[in-house]
Tab-separated table of C-alpha atoms and ligand atoms in Angstrom:
chain	number	residue	atom	x	y	z
D	187	UNK	CA	-6.430	14.417	0.910
D	188	UNK	CA	-7.116	14.984	-2.784
D	189	UNK	CA	-9.411	12.516	-4.529
D	190	UNK	CA	-7.730	9.622	-6.321
D	191	UNK	CA	-8.875	9.603	-9.953
D	192	UNK	CA	-7.937	6.004	-10.571
D	193	UNK	CA	-10.652	4.935	-8.125
D	194	UNK	CA	-13.098	5.644	-10.958
D	195	UNK	CA	-14.346	3.622	-13.886
D	196	UNK	CA	-14.227	5.407	-17.235
D	197	UNK	CA	-17.913	6.316	-16.979
D	198	UNK	CA	-17.479	7.669	-13.449
D	199	UNK	CA	-14.415	9.578	-14.602
D	200	UNK	CA	-16.455	11.358	-17.283
D	201	UNK	CA	-18.995	12.271	-14.607
D	202	UNK	CA	-16.342	13.394	-12.120
D	203	UNK	CA	-14.698	15.655	-14.714
D	204	UNK	CA	-17.939	17.004	-16.193
D	205	UNK	CA	-17.390	20.555	-15.000
D	206	UNK	CA	-14.176	20.697	-17.052
D	207	UNK	CA	-16.386	20.365	-20.136
D	208	UNK	CA	-13.947	17.990	-21.816
D	209	UNK	CA	-14.523	16.228	-25.085
D	210	UNK	CA	-15.151	12.507	-24.727
D	211	UNK	CA	-11.794	11.510	-26.217
D	212	UNK	CA	-10.009	13.567	-23.539
D	213	UNK	CA	-11.596	11.465	-20.806
D	214	UNK	CA	-10.432	8.377	-22.685
D	215	UNK	CA	-6.902	9.765	-22.848
D	216	UNK	CA	-6.866	10.478	-19.120
D	217	UNK	CA	-8.299	7.049	-18.308
D	218	UNK	CA	-5.550	5.415	-20.329
D	219	UNK	CA	-2.774	7.438	-18.687
D	220	UNK	CA	-4.143	6.597	-15.253
D	221	UNK	CA	-4.060	2.912	-16.121
D	222	UNK	CA	-0.434	3.275	-17.197
D	223	UNK	CA	0.453	4.767	-13.807
D	224	UNK	CA	1.391	8.136	-15.291
D	225	UNK	CA	1.163	11.304	-13.184
D	226	UNK	CA	-0.567	14.429	-14.542
D	227	UNK	CA	2.666	16.248	-15.448
D	228	UNK	CA	3.596	13.472	-17.899
D	229	UNK	CA	0.195	13.192	-19.595
D	230	UNK	CA	1.805	14.743	-22.640
D	231	UNK	CA	-1.129	14.713	-25.034
D	232	UNK	CA	-3.231	16.902	-22.702
D	233	UNK	CA	-3.037	20.718	-22.702
D	234	UNK	CA	-0.710	21.978	-19.984
D	235	UNK	CA	-3.426	24.077	-18.341
D	236	UNK	CA	-5.636	21.016	-17.989
D	237	UNK	CA	-2.801	18.982	-16.482
D	238	UNK	CA	-2.180	21.717	-13.943
D	239	UNK	CA	-5.836	22.066	-13.050
D	240	UNK	CA	-6.179	18.306	-12.595
D	241	UNK	CA	-3.130	18.064	-10.365
D	242	UNK	CA	-4.438	20.871	-8.157
D	243	UNK	CA	-7.589	18.921	-7.481
D	244	UNK	CA	-6.749	15.262	-7.811
D	245	UNK	CA	-4.177	12.530	-7.369
D	246	UNK	CA	-3.418	10.267	-10.343
D	247	UNK	CA	-1.213	7.622	-8.732
D	248	UNK	CA	-2.461	5.378	-5.917
D	249	UNK	CA	0.799	3.726	-4.945
D	250	UNK	CA	4.502	4.148	-5.646
D	251	UNK	CA	7.320	1.627	-5.289
D	252	UNK	CA	9.499	2.428	-2.257
D	253	UNK	CA	11.589	-0.681	-2.459
D	254	UNK	CA	11.761	-3.793	-4.577
D	255	UNK	CA	13.685	-6.982	-3.916
D	256	UNK	CA	14.170	-9.587	-6.591
D	257	UNK	CA	14.608	-13.216	-5.618
D	258	UNK	CA	16.867	-15.719	-7.357
D	259	UNK	CA	13.747	-17.452	-8.685
D	260	UNK	CA	12.534	-14.233	-10.345
D	261	UNK	CA	9.946	-13.318	-7.701
D	262	UNK	CA	9.842	-9.601	-6.966
D	263	UNK	CA	8.626	-8.305	-3.630
D	264	UNK	CA	7.449	-4.695	-3.603
D	265	UNK	CA	7.025	-2.290	-0.772
D	266	UNK	CA	4.542	0.398	-1.859
D	267	UNK	CA	3.829	3.752	-0.320
D	268	UNK	CA	0.253	5.063	-0.431
D	269	UNK	CA	-0.833	8.689	-0.663
D	270	UNK	CA	-1.041	9.012	3.130
D	271	UNK	CA	2.363	7.434	3.709
D	272	UNK	CA	1.050	4.018	4.746
D	273	UNK	CA	3.109	1.091	3.478
D	274	UNK	CA	1.794	-2.096	1.874
D	275	UNK	CA	3.328	-5.075	0.132
D	276	UNK	CA	2.810	-6.857	-3.149
D	277	UNK	CA	4.578	-9.785	-4.765
D	278	UNK	CA	5.131	-10.409	-8.468
D	279	UNK	CA	5.578	-14.083	-9.306
D	280	UNK	CA	6.743	-15.573	-12.557
D	281	UNK	CA	5.137	-18.805	-13.634
D	282	UNK	CA	5.401	-20.761	-16.873
D	283	UNK	CA	2.148	-19.203	-18.047
D	284	UNK	CA	3.121	-15.642	-17.174
D	285	UNK	CA	3.201	-13.135	-14.349
D	286	UNK	CA	0.906	-13.260	-11.335
D	287	UNK	CA	0.641	-10.324	-8.957
D	288	UNK	CA	-0.220	-10.905	-5.305
D	289	UNK	CA	-2.099	-7.831	-4.130
D	290	UNK	CA	-2.742	-6.439	-0.627
D	291	UNK	CA	-6.320	-5.364	0.089
D	292	UNK	CA	-5.930	-3.617	3.459
D	293	UNK	CA	-3.220	-1.868	5.460
D	294	UNK	CA	-2.829	-4.523	8.148
D	295	UNK	CA	-5.675	-6.903	8.937
D	296	UNK	CA	-8.058	-7.428	11.821
D	297	UNK	CA	-8.500	-11.184	11.496
D	298	UNK	CA	-5.639	-11.988	13.875
D	299	UNK	CA	-4.617	-15.421	12.518
D	300	UNK	CA	-1.878	-16.799	14.789
D	301	UNK	CA	0.503	-17.765	11.966
D	302	UNK	CA	0.201	-14.617	9.827
D	303	UNK	CA	2.457	-11.562	10.051
D	304	UNK	CA	-0.070	-9.206	8.400
D	305	UNK	CA	-2.368	-9.010	11.390
D	306	UNK	CA	0.152	-8.376	14.139
D	307	UNK	CA	-0.599	-4.655	14.342
D	308	UNK	CA	-4.305	-5.006	13.568
D	309	UNK	CA	-6.174	-3.174	10.815
D	310	UNK	CA	-5.090	0.352	9.942
D	311	UNK	CA	-7.440	0.955	7.014
D	312	UNK	CA	-9.022	-0.454	3.891
D	313	UNK	CA	-7.368	0.069	0.525
D	314	UNK	CA	-9.421	1.852	-2.107
D	315	UNK	CA	-10.089	0.171	-5.470
D	316	UNK	CA	-7.603	2.472	-7.188
D	317	UNK	CA	-4.897	1.761	-4.639
D	318	UNK	CA	-5.216	-1.972	-5.318
D	319	UNK	CA	-5.199	-1.287	-9.058
D	320	UNK	CA	-2.067	0.820	-8.601
D	321	UNK	CA	-0.234	-2.196	-7.150
D	322	UNK	CA	-0.787	-3.998	-10.471
D	323	UNK	CA	0.057	-0.884	-12.483
D	324	UNK	CA	3.337	-0.473	-10.557
D	325	UNK	CA	4.255	-4.100	-11.250
D	326	UNK	CA	3.646	-3.548	-14.974
D	327	UNK	CA	5.745	-0.390	-14.887
D	328	UNK	CA	8.493	-2.346	-13.137
D	329	UNK	CA	8.420	-4.990	-15.902
D	330	UNK	CA	8.522	-2.247	-18.562
D	331	UNK	CA	11.486	-0.597	-16.850
D	332	UNK	CA	13.447	-3.821	-17.336
D	333	UNK	CA	12.572	-3.862	-21.021
D	334	UNK	CA	10.054	-6.694	-20.674
D	335	UNK	CA	7.022	-6.576	-22.938
D	336	UNK	CA	5.161	-8.978	-20.655
D	337	UNK	CA	2.442	-7.773	-18.324
D	338	UNK	CA	0.696	-9.092	-15.243
D	339	UNK	CA	-1.811	-11.672	-16.489
D	340	UNK	CA	-3.226	-12.991	-13.215
D	341	UNK	CA	-3.996	-11.423	-9.871
D	342	UNK	CA	-4.302	-13.168	-6.514
D	343	UNK	CA	-5.833	-11.328	-3.573
D	344	UNK	CA	-3.484	-12.978	-1.128
D	345	UNK	CA	-1.402	-10.119	0.196
D	346	UNK	CA	-2.056	-8.362	3.476
D	347	UNK	CA	-5.672	-7.927	4.437
D	348	UNK	CA	-8.926	-9.840	4.318
D	349	UNK	CA	-10.607	-9.125	0.939
D	350	UNK	CA	-14.092	-9.959	2.190
D	351	UNK	CA	-13.643	-7.504	5.083
D	352	UNK	CA	-13.372	-4.780	2.386
D	353	UNK	CA	-16.108	-6.058	0.099
D	354	UNK	CA	-17.200	-2.912	-1.791
D	355	UNK	CA	-13.690	-1.756	-2.651
D	356	UNK	CA	-12.398	-5.217	-3.540
D	357	UNK	CA	-15.291	-6.006	-5.878
D	358	UNK	CA	-14.954	-2.627	-7.550
D	359	UNK	CA	-11.221	-3.300	-7.951
D	360	UNK	CA	-12.054	-6.603	-9.698
D	361	UNK	CA	-14.250	-4.670	-12.166
D	362	UNK	CA	-11.604	-1.984	-12.748
D	363	UNK	CA	-8.976	-4.657	-13.299
D	364	UNK	CA	-10.977	-6.076	-16.148
D	365	UNK	CA	-11.854	-2.738	-17.763
D	366	UNK	CA	-8.526	-0.964	-17.272
D	367	UNK	CA	-5.944	-3.735	-17.293
D	368	UNK	CA	-7.640	-6.436	-19.366
D	369	UNK	CA	-7.428	-8.966	-16.519
D	370	UNK	CA	-10.784	-10.756	-16.459
D	371	UNK	CA	-12.298	-12.654	-13.557
D	372	UNK	CA	-10.863	-15.949	-14.832
D	373	UNK	CA	-7.482	-14.466	-14.027
D	374	UNK	CA	-8.354	-13.471	-10.474
D	375	UNK	CA	-8.224	-15.532	-7.267
D	376	UNK	CA	-9.723	-14.179	-4.071
D	377	UNK	CA	-8.584	-15.704	-0.788
D	378	UNK	CA	-10.662	-15.394	2.377
D	379	UNK	CA	-10.453	-16.705	5.925
D	380	UNK	CA	-14.131	-17.584	5.521
D	381	UNK	CA	-16.434	-14.581	5.998
D	382	UNK	CA	-19.564	-16.582	5.250
D	383	UNK	CA	-22.120	-13.819	4.466
D	384	UNK	CA	-19.748	-12.169	2.007
D	385	UNK	CA	-18.927	-15.456	0.261
D	386	UNK	CA	-22.664	-15.742	-0.385
D	387	UNK	CA	-22.842	-12.109	-1.442
D	388	UNK	CA	-20.009	-12.635	-3.920
D	389	UNK	CA	-22.001	-15.520	-5.401
D	390	UNK	CA	-25.234	-13.486	-5.491
D	391	UNK	CA	-23.431	-10.558	-7.128
D	392	UNK	CA	-22.520	-12.904	-9.973
D	393	UNK	CA	-18.751	-13.033	-9.527
D	394	UNK	CA	-16.763	-15.853	-11.089
D	395	UNK	CA	-13.299	-15.299	-9.653
D	396	UNK	CA	-11.579	-18.348	-8.190
D	397	UNK	CA	-12.649	-18.463	-4.555
D	398	UNK	CA	-9.922	-19.677	-2.209
D	399	UNK	CA	-10.784	-20.435	1.400
D	400	UNK	CA	-8.178	-20.540	4.138
D	401	UNK	CA	-9.275	-23.601	6.068
D	402	UNK	CA	-5.979	-24.582	7.749
D	403	UNK	CA	-7.639	-26.983	10.163
D	404	UNK	CA	-10.252	-29.715	9.696
D	405	UNK	CA	-12.299	-29.125	12.867
D	406	UNK	CA	-13.794	-26.019	14.475
D	407	UNK	CA	-11.975	-26.814	17.680
D	408	UNK	CA	-8.542	-26.829	16.067
D	409	UNK	CA	-9.374	-23.901	13.833
D	410	UNK	CA	-10.386	-21.806	16.833
D	411	UNK	CA	-6.891	-22.254	18.231
D	412	UNK	CA	-5.290	-20.445	15.282
D	413	UNK	CA	-7.999	-18.324	13.618
D	414	UNK	CA	-10.186	-15.989	15.718
D	415	UNK	CA	-12.614	-15.673	12.764
D	416	UNK	CA	-13.565	-19.301	13.488
D	417	UNK	CA	-15.575	-18.011	16.464
D	418	UNK	CA	-18.007	-16.315	14.110
D	419	UNK	CA	-17.951	-18.745	11.184
D	420	UNK	CA	-18.124	-22.494	11.651
D	421	UNK	CA	-16.559	-24.901	9.164
D	422	UNK	CA	-19.956	-26.383	8.272
D	423	UNK	CA	-21.290	-22.955	7.289
D	424	UNK	CA	-18.117	-22.139	5.354
D	425	UNK	CA	-18.417	-25.373	3.367
D	426	UNK	CA	-22.106	-24.665	2.594
D	427	UNK	CA	-21.229	-21.143	1.437
D	428	UNK	CA	-18.409	-22.551	-0.722
D	429	UNK	CA	-20.838	-25.016	-2.295
D	430	UNK	CA	-23.283	-22.160	-2.918
D	431	UNK	CA	-20.493	-20.197	-4.637
D	432	UNK	CA	-19.672	-23.241	-6.769
D	433	UNK	CA	-23.305	-23.648	-7.788
D	434	UNK	CA	-23.729	-19.984	-8.726
D	435	UNK	CA	-20.380	-19.474	-10.441
D	436	UNK	CA	-19.593	-22.925	-11.778
D	437	UNK	CA	-16.063	-22.460	-10.465
D	438	UNK	CA	-14.246	-25.091	-8.467
D	439	UNK	CA	-13.378	-23.799	-4.995
D	440	UNK	CA	-9.835	-23.975	-3.622
D	441	UNK	CA	-9.226	-24.853	0.024
D	442	UNK	CA	-5.954	-23.573	1.400
D	443	UNK	CA	-4.338	-25.558	4.155
D	444	UNK	CA	-1.089	-24.480	5.813
D	445	UNK	CA	0.634	-27.580	7.125
D	446	UNK	CA	1.821	-27.315	10.727
D	447	UNK	CA	3.783	-29.978	12.596
D	448	UNK	CA	2.015	-31.698	15.508
D	449	UNK	CA	-1.109	-29.735	14.713
D	450	UNK	CA	-2.962	-30.508	11.492
D	451	UNK	CA	-1.117	-33.164	9.459
D	452	UNK	CA	-2.113	-36.477	11.025
D	453	UNK	CA	-3.843	-39.276	9.115
D	454	UNK	CA	-7.070	-38.427	10.952
D	455	UNK	CA	-6.692	-34.763	9.871
D	456	UNK	CA	-6.346	-35.863	6.231
D	457	UNK	CA	-9.426	-38.056	6.518
D	458	UNK	CA	-11.553	-35.316	8.084
D	459	UNK	CA	-10.345	-32.774	5.533
D	460	UNK	CA	-11.205	-35.114	2.693
D	461	UNK	CA	-14.699	-35.768	4.070
D	462	UNK	CA	-15.365	-32.058	4.449
D	463	UNK	CA	-14.412	-31.152	0.910
D	464	UNK	CA	-15.750	-34.042	-1.149
D	465	UNK	CA	-19.318	-32.843	-1.690
D	466	UNK	CA	-18.668	-30.620	-4.726
D	467	UNK	CA	-15.753	-29.864	-7.084
D	468	UNK	CA	-12.864	-28.398	-5.155
D	469	UNK	CA	-9.106	-28.460	-4.919
D	470	UNK	CA	-6.897	-28.556	-1.840
D	471	UNK	CA	-3.845	-26.323	-1.913
D	472	UNK	CA	-1.340	-27.364	0.752
D	473	UNK	CA	1.014	-24.602	1.899
D	474	UNK	CA	4.166	-25.344	3.869
D	475	UNK	CA	3.783	-22.983	6.866
D	476	UNK	CA	6.163	-20.072	6.678
D	477	UNK	CA	7.280	-19.560	10.264
D	478	UNK	CA	6.723	-15.979	11.370
D	479	UNK	CA	7.708	-16.093	15.030
D	480	UNK	CA	4.594	-17.679	16.516
D	481	UNK	CA	4.935	-21.029	18.273
D	482	UNK	CA	3.487	-22.806	15.231
D	483	UNK	CA	6.014	-24.921	13.390
D	484	UNK	CA	6.256	-25.761	9.692
D	485	UNK	CA	6.841	-29.135	8.079
D	486	UNK	CA	9.776	-30.766	6.330
D	487	UNK	CA	9.492	-32.170	2.822
D	488	UNK	CA	8.902	-35.690	4.056
D	489	UNK	CA	6.020	-34.703	6.358
D	490	UNK	CA	4.479	-32.645	3.561
D	491	UNK	CA	4.724	-35.581	1.135
D	492	UNK	CA	3.144	-38.031	3.569
D	493	UNK	CA	0.154	-35.694	4.083
D	494	UNK	CA	-0.126	-35.037	0.344
D	495	UNK	CA	-0.036	-38.757	-0.513
D	496	UNK	CA	-2.639	-39.563	2.131
D	497	UNK	CA	-5.043	-37.015	0.612
D	498	UNK	CA	-4.351	-38.323	-2.896
D	499	UNK	CA	-5.061	-41.879	-1.728
D	500	UNK	CA	-8.382	-40.641	-0.379
D	501	UNK	CA	-9.242	-39.330	-3.843
D	502	UNK	CA	-8.683	-35.599	-3.281
D	503	UNK	CA	-7.544	-33.168	-5.956
D	504	UNK	CA	-4.569	-31.697	-4.125
D	505	UNK	CA	-1.223	-29.999	-4.733
D	506	UNK	CA	1.479	-28.409	-2.630
D	507	UNK	CA	1.954	-24.705	-3.310
D	508	UNK	CA	5.398	-24.012	-4.662
D	509	UNK	CA	7.220	-21.680	-2.335
D	510	UNK	CA	8.586	-18.630	-4.140
D	511	UNK	CA	10.769	-15.837	-2.890
D	512	UNK	CA	11.949	-17.511	0.329
D	513	UNK	CA	15.099	-15.406	0.305
D	514	UNK	CA	13.203	-12.085	0.140
D	515	UNK	CA	10.680	-12.415	2.981
D	516	UNK	CA	8.055	-13.731	0.567
D	517	UNK	CA	5.260	-14.419	3.092
D	518	UNK	CA	2.533	-11.982	4.027
D	519	UNK	CA	3.521	-9.009	6.083
D	520	UNK	CA	7.119	-10.061	6.494
D	521	UNK	CA	8.861	-7.531	4.297
D	522	UNK	CA	7.036	-4.570	5.777
D	523	UNK	CA	8.002	-5.648	9.280
D	524	UNK	CA	11.605	-6.117	8.248
D	525	UNK	CA	11.591	-2.741	6.521
D	526	UNK	CA	10.237	-1.041	9.611
D	527	UNK	CA	12.916	-2.759	11.703
D	528	UNK	CA	16.060	-2.352	9.707
D	529	UNK	CA	15.604	-0.500	6.450
D	530	UNK	CA	18.712	1.453	5.599
D	531	UNK	CA	17.742	2.585	2.130
D	532	UNK	CA	20.599	0.720	0.498
D	533	UNK	CA	19.409	-2.410	-1.219
D	534	UNK	CA	17.009	-1.193	-3.870
D	535	UNK	CA	17.099	-2.967	-7.186
D	536	UNK	CA	14.448	-0.988	-9.010
Z	770	SAH	N1	-7.084	-12.839	4.397
Z	770	SAH	C1	-7.025	-13.760	3.288
Z	770	SAH	C2	-5.779	-13.571	2.449
Z	770	SAH	C3	-4.569	-13.898	3.274
Z	770	SAH	S1	-3.056	-14.346	2.567
Z	770	SAH	C4	-7.129	-15.166	3.783
Z	770	SAH	O1	-7.161	-15.373	4.989
Z	770	SAH	O2	-7.218	-16.078	2.981
Z	770	SAH	C5	-3.222	-15.749	1.606
Z	770	SAH	C6	-2.926	-17.093	2.280
Z	770	SAH	O3	-1.677	-17.140	2.970
Z	770	SAH	C7	-3.990	-17.446	3.302
Z	770	SAH	O4	-4.377	-18.788	3.091
Z	770	SAH	C8	-3.242	-17.308	4.597
Z	770	SAH	O5	-3.841	-18.033	5.612
Z	770	SAH	C9	-1.873	-17.792	4.204
Z	770	SAH	N2	-0.811	-17.466	5.152
Z	770	SAH	C10	-0.693	-16.376	5.943
Z	770	SAH	N3	0.420	-16.455	6.692
Z	770	SAH	C11	1.028	-17.602	6.348
Z	770	SAH	C12	2.223	-18.238	6.773
Z	770	SAH	N4	2.999	-17.694	7.707
Z	770	SAH	N5	2.556	-19.423	6.217
Z	770	SAH	C13	1.762	-19.977	5.267
Z	770	SAH	N6	0.628	-19.421	4.812
Z	770	SAH	C14	0.255	-18.258	5.356
């Protein structure tokens, strides 16, 4: 497989292309094209010979859109193909303050959470930094193709994969995102099932992205029933690592909590959850479980409201995540599975 140039920072790119003996502005031109998702043949301000040489040795594009589905609420779900033919998903969401792209960080996932469709086939491989960047670049190209002059302003690492199980590539992606796409760490949220040592490492490496932790249950015992990672990382250690991240970064931590009927939404669950998370500034993000075929069941609006109100009465900062793209298999891993099952090539909108 040819090397992917967009895996590089601009400085690394200059180093990588040193034997071409290019002038500095040429490297800048190439870097810019790469960040616009343009393949070598269309890098029109470069000499043709150079374009040909580059395409013999390298790849410029990390991901291409195979299929896109646009929801009534404006959410766009993408199926991307990678250089080796693997498929991943990304979701573009429109909020009042602009576009947020939900990015996948691995092909599959090895965490095995019972409620999540991404892990059903296990982990196939990590995504490279440039492949993750290409998801954002594709979304921007999609917006451009519809005549929009808006761009992705925020990125959430909440697609398929466990970001902290791919630490080096994910943190490099966060740096590339800032340099190449102008999306700084304030615009990035990283969601993890709670890989404690890497939460601490993220803090020690000086990151200030919004750290989101998938808690989903208030006790280790309950958590073990739905998240195999709970065997290795206990809630107490996750909370201490979250507090450490808060202290180092100054950023409030978000706890994600998927509400499941007869499992984690009792009054006692709310009280335990509140106790766990009250020691330092944090926010609880309640997610109505998206049923993916496991025996876990979601909640109705009334059940969700009762749990929300209980947490509010206990003094928690808490909101329910708005569900977007329900009609287009919005939740993790769902579109890819559907595509594999019944794609007929007909319903592309982009
Ligand atoms: N591996 C990371 C990112 C996963 S996706 C993590 O575990 O946080 C982002 C969020 O969606 C996580 O909180 C994840 O637990 C949640 N999620 C996955 N499947 C879901 C489903 N079927 N319904 C609701 N939330 C789900």
